[in-house]
Short mmCIF file of C-alpha atoms and ligand atoms in Angstrom, two decimals:
data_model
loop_
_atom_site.label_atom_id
_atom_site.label_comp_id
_atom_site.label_asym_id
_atom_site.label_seq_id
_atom_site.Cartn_x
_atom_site.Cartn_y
_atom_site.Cartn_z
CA UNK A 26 -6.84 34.04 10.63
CA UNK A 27 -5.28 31.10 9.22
CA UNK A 28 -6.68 29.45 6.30
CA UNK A 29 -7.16 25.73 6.31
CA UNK A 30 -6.45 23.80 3.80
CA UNK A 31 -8.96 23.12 0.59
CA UNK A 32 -9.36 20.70 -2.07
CA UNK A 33 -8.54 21.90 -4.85
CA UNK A 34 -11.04 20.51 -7.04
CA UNK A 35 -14.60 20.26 -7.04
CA UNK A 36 -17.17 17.55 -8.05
CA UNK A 37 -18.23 16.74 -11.39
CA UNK A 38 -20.39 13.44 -10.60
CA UNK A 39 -21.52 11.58 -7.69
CA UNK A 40 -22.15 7.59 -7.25
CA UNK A 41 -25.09 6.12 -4.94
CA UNK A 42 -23.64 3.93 -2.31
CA UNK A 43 -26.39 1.97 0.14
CA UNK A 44 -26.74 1.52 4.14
CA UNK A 45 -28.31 -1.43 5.23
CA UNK A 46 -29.27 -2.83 8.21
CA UNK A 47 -27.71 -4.31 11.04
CA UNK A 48 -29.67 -7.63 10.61
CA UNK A 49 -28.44 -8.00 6.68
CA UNK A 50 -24.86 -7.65 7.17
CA UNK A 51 -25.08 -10.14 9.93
CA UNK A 52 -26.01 -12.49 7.70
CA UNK A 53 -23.58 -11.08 4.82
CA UNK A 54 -20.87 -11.31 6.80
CA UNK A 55 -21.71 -15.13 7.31
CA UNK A 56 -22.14 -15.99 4.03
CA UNK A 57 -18.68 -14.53 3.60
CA UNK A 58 -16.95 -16.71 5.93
CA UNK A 59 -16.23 -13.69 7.65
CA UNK A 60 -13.63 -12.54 4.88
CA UNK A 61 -14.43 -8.93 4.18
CA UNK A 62 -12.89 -9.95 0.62
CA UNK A 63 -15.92 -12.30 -0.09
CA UNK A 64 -18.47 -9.44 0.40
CA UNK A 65 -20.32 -7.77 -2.55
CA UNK A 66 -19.71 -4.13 -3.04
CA UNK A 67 -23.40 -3.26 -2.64
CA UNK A 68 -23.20 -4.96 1.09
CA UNK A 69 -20.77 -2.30 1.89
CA UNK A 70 -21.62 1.22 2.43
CA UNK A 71 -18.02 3.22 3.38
CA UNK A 72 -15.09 1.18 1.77
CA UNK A 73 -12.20 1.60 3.25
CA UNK A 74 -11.11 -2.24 1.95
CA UNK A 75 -7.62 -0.15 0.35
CA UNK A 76 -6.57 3.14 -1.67
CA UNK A 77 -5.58 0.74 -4.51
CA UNK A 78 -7.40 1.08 -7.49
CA UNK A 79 -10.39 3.33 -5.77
CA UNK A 80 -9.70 6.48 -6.17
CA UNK A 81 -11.56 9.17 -8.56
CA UNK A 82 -9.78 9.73 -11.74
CA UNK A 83 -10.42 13.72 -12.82
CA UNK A 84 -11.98 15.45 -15.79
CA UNK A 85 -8.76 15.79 -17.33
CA UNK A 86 -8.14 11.77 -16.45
CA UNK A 87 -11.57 11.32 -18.60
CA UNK A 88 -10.51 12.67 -21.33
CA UNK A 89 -6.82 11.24 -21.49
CA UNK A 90 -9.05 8.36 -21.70
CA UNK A 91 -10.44 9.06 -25.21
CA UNK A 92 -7.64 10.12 -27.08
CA UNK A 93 -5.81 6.48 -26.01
CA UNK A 94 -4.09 5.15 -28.80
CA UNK A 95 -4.73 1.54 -28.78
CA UNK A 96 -1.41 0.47 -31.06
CA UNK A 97 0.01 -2.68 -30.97
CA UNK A 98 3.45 -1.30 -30.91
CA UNK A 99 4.85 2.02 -30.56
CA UNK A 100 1.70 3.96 -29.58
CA UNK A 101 1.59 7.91 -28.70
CA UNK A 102 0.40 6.76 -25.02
CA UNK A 103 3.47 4.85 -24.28
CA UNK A 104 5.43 8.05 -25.36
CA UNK A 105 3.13 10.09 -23.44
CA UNK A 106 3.54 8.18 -20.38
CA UNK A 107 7.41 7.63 -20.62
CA UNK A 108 7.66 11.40 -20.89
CA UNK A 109 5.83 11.66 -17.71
CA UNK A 110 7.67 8.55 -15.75
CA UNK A 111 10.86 10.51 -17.10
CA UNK A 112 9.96 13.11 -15.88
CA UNK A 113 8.86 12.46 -12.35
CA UNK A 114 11.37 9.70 -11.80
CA UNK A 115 14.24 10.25 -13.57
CA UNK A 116 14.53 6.91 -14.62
CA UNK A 117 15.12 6.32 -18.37
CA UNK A 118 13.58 3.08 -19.18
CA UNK A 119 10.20 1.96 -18.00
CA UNK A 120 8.34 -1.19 -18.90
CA UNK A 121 4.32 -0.96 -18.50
CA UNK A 122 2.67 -3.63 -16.52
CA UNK A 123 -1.17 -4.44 -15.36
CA UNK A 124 -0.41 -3.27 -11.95
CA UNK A 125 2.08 -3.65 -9.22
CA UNK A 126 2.66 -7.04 -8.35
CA UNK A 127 2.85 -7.74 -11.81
CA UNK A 128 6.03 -5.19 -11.90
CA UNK A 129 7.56 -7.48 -9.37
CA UNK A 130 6.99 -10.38 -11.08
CA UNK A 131 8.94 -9.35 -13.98
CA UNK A 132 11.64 -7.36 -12.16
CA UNK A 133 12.31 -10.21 -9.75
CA UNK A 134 12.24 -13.11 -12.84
CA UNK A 135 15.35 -10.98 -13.47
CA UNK A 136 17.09 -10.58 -10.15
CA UNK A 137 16.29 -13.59 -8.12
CA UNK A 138 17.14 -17.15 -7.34
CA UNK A 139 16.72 -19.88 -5.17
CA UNK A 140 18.41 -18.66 -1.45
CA UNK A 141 18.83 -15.70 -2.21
CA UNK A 142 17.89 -12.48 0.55
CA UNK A 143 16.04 -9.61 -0.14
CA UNK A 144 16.39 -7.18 3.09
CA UNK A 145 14.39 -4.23 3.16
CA UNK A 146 11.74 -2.51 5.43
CA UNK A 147 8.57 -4.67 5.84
CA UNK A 148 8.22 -5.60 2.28
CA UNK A 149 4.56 -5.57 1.03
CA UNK A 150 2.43 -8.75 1.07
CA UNK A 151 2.79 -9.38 -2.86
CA UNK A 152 6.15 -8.39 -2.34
CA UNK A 153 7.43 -11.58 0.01
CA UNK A 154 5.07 -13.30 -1.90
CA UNK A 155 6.79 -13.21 -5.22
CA UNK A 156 10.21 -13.60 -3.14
CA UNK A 157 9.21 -16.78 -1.38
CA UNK A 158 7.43 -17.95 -4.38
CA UNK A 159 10.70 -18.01 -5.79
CA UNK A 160 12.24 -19.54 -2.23
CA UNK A 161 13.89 -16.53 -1.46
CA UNK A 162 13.93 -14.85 1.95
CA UNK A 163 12.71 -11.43 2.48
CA UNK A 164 14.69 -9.74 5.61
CA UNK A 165 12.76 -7.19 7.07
CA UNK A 166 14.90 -4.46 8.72
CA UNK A 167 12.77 -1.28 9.66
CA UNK A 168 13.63 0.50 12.71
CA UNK A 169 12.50 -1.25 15.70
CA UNK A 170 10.46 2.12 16.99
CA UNK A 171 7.86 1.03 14.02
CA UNK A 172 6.84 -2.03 16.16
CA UNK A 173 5.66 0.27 18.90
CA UNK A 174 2.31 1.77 17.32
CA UNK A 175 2.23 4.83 20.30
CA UNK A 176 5.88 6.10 19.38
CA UNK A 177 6.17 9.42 17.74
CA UNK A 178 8.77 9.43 15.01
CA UNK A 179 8.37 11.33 11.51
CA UNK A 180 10.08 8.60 9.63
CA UNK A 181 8.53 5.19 11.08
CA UNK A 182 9.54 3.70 7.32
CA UNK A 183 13.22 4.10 8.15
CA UNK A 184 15.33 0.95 7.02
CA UNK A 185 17.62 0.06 10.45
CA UNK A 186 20.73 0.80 8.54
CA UNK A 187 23.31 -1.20 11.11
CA UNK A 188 20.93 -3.84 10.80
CA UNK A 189 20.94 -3.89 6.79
CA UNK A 190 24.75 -3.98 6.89
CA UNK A 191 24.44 -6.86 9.09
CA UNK A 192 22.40 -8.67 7.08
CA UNK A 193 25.17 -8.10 4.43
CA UNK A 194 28.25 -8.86 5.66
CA UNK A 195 26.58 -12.11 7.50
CA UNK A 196 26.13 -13.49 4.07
CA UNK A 197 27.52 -14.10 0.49
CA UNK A 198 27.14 -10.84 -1.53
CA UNK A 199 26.01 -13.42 -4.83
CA UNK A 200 23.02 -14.17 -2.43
CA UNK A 201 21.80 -10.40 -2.00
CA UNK A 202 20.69 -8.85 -5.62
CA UNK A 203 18.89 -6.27 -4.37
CA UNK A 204 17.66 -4.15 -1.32
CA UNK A 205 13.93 -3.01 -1.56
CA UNK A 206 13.00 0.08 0.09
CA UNK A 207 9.10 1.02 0.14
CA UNK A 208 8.30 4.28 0.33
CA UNK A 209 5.77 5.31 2.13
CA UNK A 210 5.67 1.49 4.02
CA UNK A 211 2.43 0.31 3.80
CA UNK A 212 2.73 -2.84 6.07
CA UNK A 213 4.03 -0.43 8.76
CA UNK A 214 1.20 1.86 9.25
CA UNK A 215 2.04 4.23 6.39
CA UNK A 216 4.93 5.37 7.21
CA UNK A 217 7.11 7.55 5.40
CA UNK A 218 10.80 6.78 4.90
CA UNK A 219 13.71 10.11 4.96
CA UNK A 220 15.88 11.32 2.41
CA UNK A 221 18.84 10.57 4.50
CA UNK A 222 17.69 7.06 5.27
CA UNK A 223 17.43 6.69 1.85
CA UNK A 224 20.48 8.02 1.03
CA UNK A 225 22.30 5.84 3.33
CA UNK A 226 20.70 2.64 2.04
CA UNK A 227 22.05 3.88 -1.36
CA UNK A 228 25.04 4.63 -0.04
CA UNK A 229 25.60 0.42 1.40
CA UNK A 230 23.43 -0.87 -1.55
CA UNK A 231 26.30 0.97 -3.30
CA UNK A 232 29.20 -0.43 -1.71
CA UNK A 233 28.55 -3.41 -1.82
CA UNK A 234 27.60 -3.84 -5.19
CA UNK A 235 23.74 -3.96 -4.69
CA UNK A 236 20.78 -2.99 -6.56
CA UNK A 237 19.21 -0.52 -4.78
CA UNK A 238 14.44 -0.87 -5.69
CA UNK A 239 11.99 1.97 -4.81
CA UNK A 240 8.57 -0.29 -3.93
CA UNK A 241 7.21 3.03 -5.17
CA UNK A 242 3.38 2.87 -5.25
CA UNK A 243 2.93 5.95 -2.74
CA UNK A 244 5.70 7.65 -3.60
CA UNK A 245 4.36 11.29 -4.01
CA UNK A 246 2.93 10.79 -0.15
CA UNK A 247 6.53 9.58 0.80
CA UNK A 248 7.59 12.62 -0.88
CA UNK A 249 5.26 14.98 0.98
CA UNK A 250 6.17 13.89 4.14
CA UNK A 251 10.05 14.71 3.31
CA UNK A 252 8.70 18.08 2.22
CA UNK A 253 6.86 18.65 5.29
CA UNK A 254 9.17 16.89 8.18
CA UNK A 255 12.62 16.81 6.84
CA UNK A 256 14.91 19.60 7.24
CA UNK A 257 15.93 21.31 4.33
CA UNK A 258 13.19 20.47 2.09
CA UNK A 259 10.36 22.70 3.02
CA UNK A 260 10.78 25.06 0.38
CA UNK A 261 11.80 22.24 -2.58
CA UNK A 262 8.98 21.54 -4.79
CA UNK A 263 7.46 17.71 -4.52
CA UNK A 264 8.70 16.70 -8.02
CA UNK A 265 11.91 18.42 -7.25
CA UNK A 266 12.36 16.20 -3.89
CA UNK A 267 10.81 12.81 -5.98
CA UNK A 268 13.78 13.04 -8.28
CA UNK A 269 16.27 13.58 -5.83
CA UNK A 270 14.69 10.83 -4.20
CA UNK A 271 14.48 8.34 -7.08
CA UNK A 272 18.02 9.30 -8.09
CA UNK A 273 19.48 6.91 -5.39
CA UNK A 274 17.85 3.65 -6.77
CA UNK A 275 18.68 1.54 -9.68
CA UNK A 276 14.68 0.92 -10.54
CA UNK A 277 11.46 1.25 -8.94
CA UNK A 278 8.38 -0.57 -8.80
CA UNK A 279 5.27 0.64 -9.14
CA UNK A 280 1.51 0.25 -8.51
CA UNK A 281 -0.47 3.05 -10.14
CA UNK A 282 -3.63 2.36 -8.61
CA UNK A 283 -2.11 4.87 -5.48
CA UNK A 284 -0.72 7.56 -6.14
CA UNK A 285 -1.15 7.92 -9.68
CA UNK A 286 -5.08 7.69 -9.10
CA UNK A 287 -6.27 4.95 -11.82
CA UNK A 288 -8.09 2.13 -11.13
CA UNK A 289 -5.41 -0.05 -12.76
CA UNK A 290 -2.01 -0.13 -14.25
CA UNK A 291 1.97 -0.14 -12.99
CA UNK A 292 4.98 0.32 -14.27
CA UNK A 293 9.06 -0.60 -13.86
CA UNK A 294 11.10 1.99 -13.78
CA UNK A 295 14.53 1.22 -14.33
CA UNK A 296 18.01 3.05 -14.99
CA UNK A 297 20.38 0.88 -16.79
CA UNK A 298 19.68 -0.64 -20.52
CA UNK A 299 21.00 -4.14 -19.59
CA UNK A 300 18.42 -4.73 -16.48
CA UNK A 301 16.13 -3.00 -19.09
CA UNK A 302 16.57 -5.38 -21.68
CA UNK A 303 16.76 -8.50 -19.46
CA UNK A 304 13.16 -7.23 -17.66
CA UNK A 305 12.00 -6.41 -21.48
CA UNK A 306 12.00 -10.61 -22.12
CA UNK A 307 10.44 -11.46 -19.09
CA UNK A 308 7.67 -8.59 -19.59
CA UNK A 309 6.64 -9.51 -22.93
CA UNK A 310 5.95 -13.04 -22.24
CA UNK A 311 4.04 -12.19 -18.77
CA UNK A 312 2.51 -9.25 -19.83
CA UNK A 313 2.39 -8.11 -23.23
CA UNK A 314 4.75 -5.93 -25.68
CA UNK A 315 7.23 -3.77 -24.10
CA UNK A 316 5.47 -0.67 -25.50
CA UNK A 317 1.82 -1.76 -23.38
CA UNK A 318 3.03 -4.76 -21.16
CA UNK A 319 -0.37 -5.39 -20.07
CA UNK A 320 -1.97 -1.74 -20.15
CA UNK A 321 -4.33 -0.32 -23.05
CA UNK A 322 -3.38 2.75 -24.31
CA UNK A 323 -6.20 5.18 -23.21
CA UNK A 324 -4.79 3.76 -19.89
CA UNK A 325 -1.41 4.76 -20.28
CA UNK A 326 -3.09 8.19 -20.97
CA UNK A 327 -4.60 8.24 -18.02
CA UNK A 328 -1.88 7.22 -15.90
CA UNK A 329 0.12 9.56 -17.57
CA UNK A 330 -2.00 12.99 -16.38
CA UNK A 331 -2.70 10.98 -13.18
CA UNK A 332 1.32 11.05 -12.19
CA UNK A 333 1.30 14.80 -12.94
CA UNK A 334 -1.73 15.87 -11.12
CA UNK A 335 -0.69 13.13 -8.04
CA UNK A 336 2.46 15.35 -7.52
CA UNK A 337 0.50 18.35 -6.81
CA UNK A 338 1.00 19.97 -3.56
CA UNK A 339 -2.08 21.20 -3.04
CA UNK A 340 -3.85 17.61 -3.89
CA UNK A 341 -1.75 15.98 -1.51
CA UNK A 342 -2.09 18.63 1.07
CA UNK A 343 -5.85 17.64 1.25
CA UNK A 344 -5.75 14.16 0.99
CA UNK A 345 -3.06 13.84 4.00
CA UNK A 346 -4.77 15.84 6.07
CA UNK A 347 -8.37 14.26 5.46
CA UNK A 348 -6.60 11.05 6.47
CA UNK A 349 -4.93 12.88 9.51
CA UNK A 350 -8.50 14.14 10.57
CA UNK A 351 -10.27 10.61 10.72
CA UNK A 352 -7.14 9.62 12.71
CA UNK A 353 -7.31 12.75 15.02
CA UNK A 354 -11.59 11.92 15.41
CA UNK A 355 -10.95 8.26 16.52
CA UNK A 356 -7.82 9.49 18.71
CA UNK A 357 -10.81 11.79 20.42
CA UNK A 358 -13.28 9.14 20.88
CA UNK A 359 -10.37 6.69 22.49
CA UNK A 360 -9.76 4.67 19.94
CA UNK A 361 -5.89 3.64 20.24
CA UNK A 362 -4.74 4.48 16.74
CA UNK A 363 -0.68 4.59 15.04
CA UNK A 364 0.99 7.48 15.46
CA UNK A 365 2.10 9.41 13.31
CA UNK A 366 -0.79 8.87 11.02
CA UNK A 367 0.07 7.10 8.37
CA UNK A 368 -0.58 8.66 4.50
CA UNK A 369 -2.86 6.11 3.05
CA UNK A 370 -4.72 5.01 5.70
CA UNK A 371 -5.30 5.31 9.67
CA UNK A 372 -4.59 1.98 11.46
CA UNK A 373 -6.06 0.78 14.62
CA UNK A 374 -4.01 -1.31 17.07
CA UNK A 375 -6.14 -4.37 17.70
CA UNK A 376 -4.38 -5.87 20.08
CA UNK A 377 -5.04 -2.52 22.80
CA UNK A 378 -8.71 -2.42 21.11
CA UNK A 379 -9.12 -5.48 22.15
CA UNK A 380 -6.61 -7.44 24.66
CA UNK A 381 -9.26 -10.00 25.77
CA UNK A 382 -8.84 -11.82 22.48
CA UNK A 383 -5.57 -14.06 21.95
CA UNK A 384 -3.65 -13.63 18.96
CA UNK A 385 -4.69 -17.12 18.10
CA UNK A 386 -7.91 -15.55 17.36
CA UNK A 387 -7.16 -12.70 15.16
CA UNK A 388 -7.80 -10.04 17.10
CA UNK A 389 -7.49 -7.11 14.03
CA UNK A 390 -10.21 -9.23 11.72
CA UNK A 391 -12.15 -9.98 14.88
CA UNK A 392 -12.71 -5.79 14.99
CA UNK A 393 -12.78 -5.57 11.16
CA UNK A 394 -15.78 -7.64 11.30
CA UNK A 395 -17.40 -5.90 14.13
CA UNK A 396 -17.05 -2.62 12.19
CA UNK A 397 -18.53 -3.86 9.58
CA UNK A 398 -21.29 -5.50 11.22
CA UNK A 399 -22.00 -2.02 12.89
CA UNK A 400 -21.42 0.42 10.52
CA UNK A 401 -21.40 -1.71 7.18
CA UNK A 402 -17.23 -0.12 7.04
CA UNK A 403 -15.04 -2.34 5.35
CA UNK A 404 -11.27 -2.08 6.47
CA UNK A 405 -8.76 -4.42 6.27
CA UNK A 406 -6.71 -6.56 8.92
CA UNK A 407 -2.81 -6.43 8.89
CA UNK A 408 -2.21 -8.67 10.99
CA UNK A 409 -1.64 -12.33 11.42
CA UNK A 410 -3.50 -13.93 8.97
CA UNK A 411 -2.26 -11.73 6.75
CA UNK A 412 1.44 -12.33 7.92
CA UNK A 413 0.46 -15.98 6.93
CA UNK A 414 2.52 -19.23 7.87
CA UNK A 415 6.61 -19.76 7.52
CA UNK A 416 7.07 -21.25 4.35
CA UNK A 417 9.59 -23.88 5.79
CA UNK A 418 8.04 -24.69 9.28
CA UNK A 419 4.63 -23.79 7.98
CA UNK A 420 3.55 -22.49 11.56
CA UNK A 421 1.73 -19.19 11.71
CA UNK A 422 3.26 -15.91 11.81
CA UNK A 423 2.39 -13.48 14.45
CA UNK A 424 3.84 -10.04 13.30
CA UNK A 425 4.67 -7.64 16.51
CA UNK A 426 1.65 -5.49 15.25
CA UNK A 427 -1.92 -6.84 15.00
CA UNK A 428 -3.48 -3.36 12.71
CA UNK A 429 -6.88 -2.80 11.33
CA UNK A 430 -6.22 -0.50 8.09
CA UNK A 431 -8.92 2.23 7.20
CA UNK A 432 -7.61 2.95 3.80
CA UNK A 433 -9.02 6.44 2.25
CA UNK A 434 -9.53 6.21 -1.33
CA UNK A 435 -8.30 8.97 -3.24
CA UNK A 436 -10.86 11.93 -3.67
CA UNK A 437 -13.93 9.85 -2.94
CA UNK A 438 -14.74 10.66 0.12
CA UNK A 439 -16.18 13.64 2.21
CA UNK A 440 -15.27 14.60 5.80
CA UNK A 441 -18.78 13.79 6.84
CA UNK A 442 -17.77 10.36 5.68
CA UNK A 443 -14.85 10.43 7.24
CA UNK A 444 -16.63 11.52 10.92
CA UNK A 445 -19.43 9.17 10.09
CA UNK A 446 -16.67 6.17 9.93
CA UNK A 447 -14.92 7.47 13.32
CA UNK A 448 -18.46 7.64 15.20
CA UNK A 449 -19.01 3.99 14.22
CA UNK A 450 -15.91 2.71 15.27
CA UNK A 451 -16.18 4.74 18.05
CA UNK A 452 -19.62 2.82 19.18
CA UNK A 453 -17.41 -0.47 18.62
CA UNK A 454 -14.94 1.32 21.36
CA UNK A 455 -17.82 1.59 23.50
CA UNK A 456 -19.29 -1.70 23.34
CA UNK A 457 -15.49 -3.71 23.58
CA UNK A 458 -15.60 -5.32 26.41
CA UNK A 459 -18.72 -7.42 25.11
CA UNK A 460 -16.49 -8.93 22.14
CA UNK A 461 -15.50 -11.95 23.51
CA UNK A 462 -14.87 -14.19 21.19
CA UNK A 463 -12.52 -14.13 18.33
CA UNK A 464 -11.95 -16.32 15.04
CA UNK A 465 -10.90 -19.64 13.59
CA UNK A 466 -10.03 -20.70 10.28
CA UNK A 467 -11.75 -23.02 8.25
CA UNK A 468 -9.92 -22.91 5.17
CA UNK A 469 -7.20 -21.58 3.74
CA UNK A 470 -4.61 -21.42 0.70
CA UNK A 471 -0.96 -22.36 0.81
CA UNK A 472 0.17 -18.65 -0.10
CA UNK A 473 -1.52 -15.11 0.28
CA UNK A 474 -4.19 -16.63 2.77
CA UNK A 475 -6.08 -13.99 3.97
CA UNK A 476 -7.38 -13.15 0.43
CA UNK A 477 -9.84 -16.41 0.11
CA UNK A 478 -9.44 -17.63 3.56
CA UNK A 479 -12.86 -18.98 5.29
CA UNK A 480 -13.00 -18.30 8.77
CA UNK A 481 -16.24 -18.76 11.44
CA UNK A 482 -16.32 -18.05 15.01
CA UNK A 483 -14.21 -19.15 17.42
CA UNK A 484 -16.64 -20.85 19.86
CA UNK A 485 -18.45 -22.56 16.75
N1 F0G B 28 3.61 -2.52 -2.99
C1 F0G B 28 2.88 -1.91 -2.04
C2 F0G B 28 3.57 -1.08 -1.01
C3 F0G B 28 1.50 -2.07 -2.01
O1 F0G B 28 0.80 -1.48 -1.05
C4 F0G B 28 0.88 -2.85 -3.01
C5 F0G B 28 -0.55 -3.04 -3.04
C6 F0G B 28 1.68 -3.45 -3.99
C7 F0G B 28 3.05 -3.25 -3.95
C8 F0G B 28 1.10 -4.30 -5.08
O2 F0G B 28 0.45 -3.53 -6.01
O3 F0G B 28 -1.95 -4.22 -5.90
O4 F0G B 28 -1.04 -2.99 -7.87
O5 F0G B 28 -0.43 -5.34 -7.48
N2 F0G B 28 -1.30 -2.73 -2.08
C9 F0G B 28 -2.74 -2.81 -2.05
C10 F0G B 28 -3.22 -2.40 -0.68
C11 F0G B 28 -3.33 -4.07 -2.54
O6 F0G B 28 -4.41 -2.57 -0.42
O7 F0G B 28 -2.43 -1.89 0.11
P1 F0G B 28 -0.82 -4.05 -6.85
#
């Protein structure tokens, strides 16, 4: 018989997590302006708020941890980690940072100005943010089969390549420093991006004289997917296929609260010594020496091991396929869910879930709240208020896909968890037709709203 897969570790120490009732997180939820951000983590019993930052550092993680060297300048963790960015990337410079955002901060300090485009495919919400902070314009040109959450399609990432060129030739070159490409896209369900797309966004970032940026945070998932759909890489090796992949960009940004499996901590990868040294200036006054740039060094340590053991095949065998199996559950009970699965996280369409609710009134955080309320599950909407208003006409955005993200932390959570989480939204399923009434906002901030936005009930 065929085996299934395993994990292959085991567990060393467990944490006590707390149900409550239905009647508390009513309340909760009220108190928290029905923003699943405000909620205390004790009010929460499966978190499935994102993969970033939560998943379970190992034994071997641990002890990176006390052999950090905590040097001002010139430590043996920065070495360490280089090695390993070298290593797994290819790239030849890197410049620590706290975490990812942070990495575009400094990157983009360098590249952009006032006007200028950055196209890419559905650019992450930090992402635009530090482009339209700096009143550039972030062109989003993924395939249009994303937008349809029921449409099979191994490589829903995929950058529309006509549409890039488009996007080129339509205006000045000086206005377009650089293409970003996130691998696997997050804000897309995630979805993994090909080799050959890729390859042919190199190959136009190329000729016509643009830099070519790897948003990079889950990278090694990106990577298994190529392994596992894409001819001719089945029998490559997943560091083999993440250099090959990294070898068509000119630097990468990264969050290493994904795949690299610590809590916090990024990093710039970058090939050529005059971007290096421009990004060096910028790093040391936002976050620290070039040799730490906002990371201690026991963290560098950790981050270190964590790139190695997050480019296991085995590791990311299990953890793809325990997010596959809490989307095939919900797919069981009903629940209409985007296909393929993505790697991080299974995401529920909100607008099938729950059509009686205009998208006026948030339909995705309308369902993240009743999940919560039902199952004390915190997810997170993609959707609308996320998508936040134009930053010219300052009216709201309505993205074609209104998602509720279950994000699976890395190697935190069992399968009876996972089938725990599916029953619960599958009750929700049940009971849909009773939601009738959506949300309204109270308050919000001029940029990255749904973070701190207050919100009550629509009929209130
Ligand atoms: N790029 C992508 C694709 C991301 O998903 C994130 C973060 C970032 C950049 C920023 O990295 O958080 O380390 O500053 N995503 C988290 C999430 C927050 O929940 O998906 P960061």
């Amino acid at each position: 018989m065929e085996l299934p897969f395993a994990e292959p570790y085991k567990i060393k120490m467990v944490e006590k997590i707390y149900k409550s009732t239905r009647d508390q997180r009513e309340k909760w939820i009220t108190d928290a302006s029905y923003n699943l951000f405000n909620l205390k983590s004790e009010e929460v019993f499966i978190d499935l708020l994102t993969d970033s930052g939560t998943g379970a550092m190992s034994d071997k993680q641990w002890s990176e941890i006390m052999v950090g060297d905590e040097s001002y300048a010139g430590a043996s963790s920065y070495y360490k980690l280089k090695r390993a960015i070298t290593e797994i990337t290819g790239f030849g410079y890197f410049l620590p940072t706290h975490q990812g955002r942070a990495a575009e901060n400094v990157l983009f300090s360098v590249l952009l100005r006032e006007g200028d485009i950055v196209p890419g495919n559905a650019h992450f919400d930090t992402t635009k943010g530090h482009i339209e902070f700096r009143k550039a314009v972030a062109v989003d040109c993924t395939i249009k089969e994303a937008s349809d959450p029921a449409l099979i399609n191994p490589f829903k990432g995929n950058v529309d390549t006509e549409m890039l060129e488009d996007v080129i030739r339509e205006n000045p070159k000086s206005n377009i420093p650089c293409i970003v490409v996130t691998v696997t896209n997050n804000t897309s369900g995630g979805q993994p991006v090909s080799m050959a797309n890729i390859k042919e966004v190199s190959r136009i970032a190329k000729k016509y004289g643009i830099k070519l940026i790897l948003d990079s945070a889950r990278f090694a998932e990106n990577v298994y997917f190529i392994k596992t759909r894409e001819d001719g890489y089945a029998s490559k090796e997943i560091r083999e296929i993440a250099l090959e992949m990294f070898s068509y960009a000119d630097a990468m940004t990264m969050s290493s609260k994904k795949d690299a499996i610590v809590n916090m901590g990024g990093f710039i990868g970058i090939r050529e010594e005059d971007l290096f040294i421009k990004a060096s200036g910028f790093n040391i006054i936002y976050e620290g020496y070039i040799t730490y740039g906002g990371m201690s060094g026991r963290d560098m340590n950790a981050l270190a091991q964590g790139l190695y053991e997050g480019t296991e095949f085995d590791y990311l065998e299990s953890r793809i396929n325990q997010v596959a199996r809490l989307g095939s559950k919900m797919k069981e009970y009903g629940i209409p869910v985007l296909e393929p699965y993505g790697g991080h996280a299974i995401f529920i369409d909100a607008k099938k879930f729950l059509p009686q609710i205009p998208k006026e009134e948030f339909p995705a955080q309308t369902l993240a709240i009743e999940i919560y309320i039902d199952g004390g599950i915190r997810c997170a909407e993609i959707g609308a208020l996320m998508a936040d208003r134009d930053p010219v006409t300052r009216e709201n955005r309505y993205p074609a896909l209104e998602l509720v993200r279950l994000a699976v932390p890395r190697r935190v959570y069992s399968d009876n968890q996972m089938d725990f989480v599916a029953a619960v939204v599958g009750n929700v399923f049940i009971r849909r037709k009773s939601i009738s009434k959506g949300l309204k906002i109270k308050w919000e901030a001029p940029i990255l709203r749904h973070f701190t936005v207050k919100l009550d009930r629509s009929d209130v």
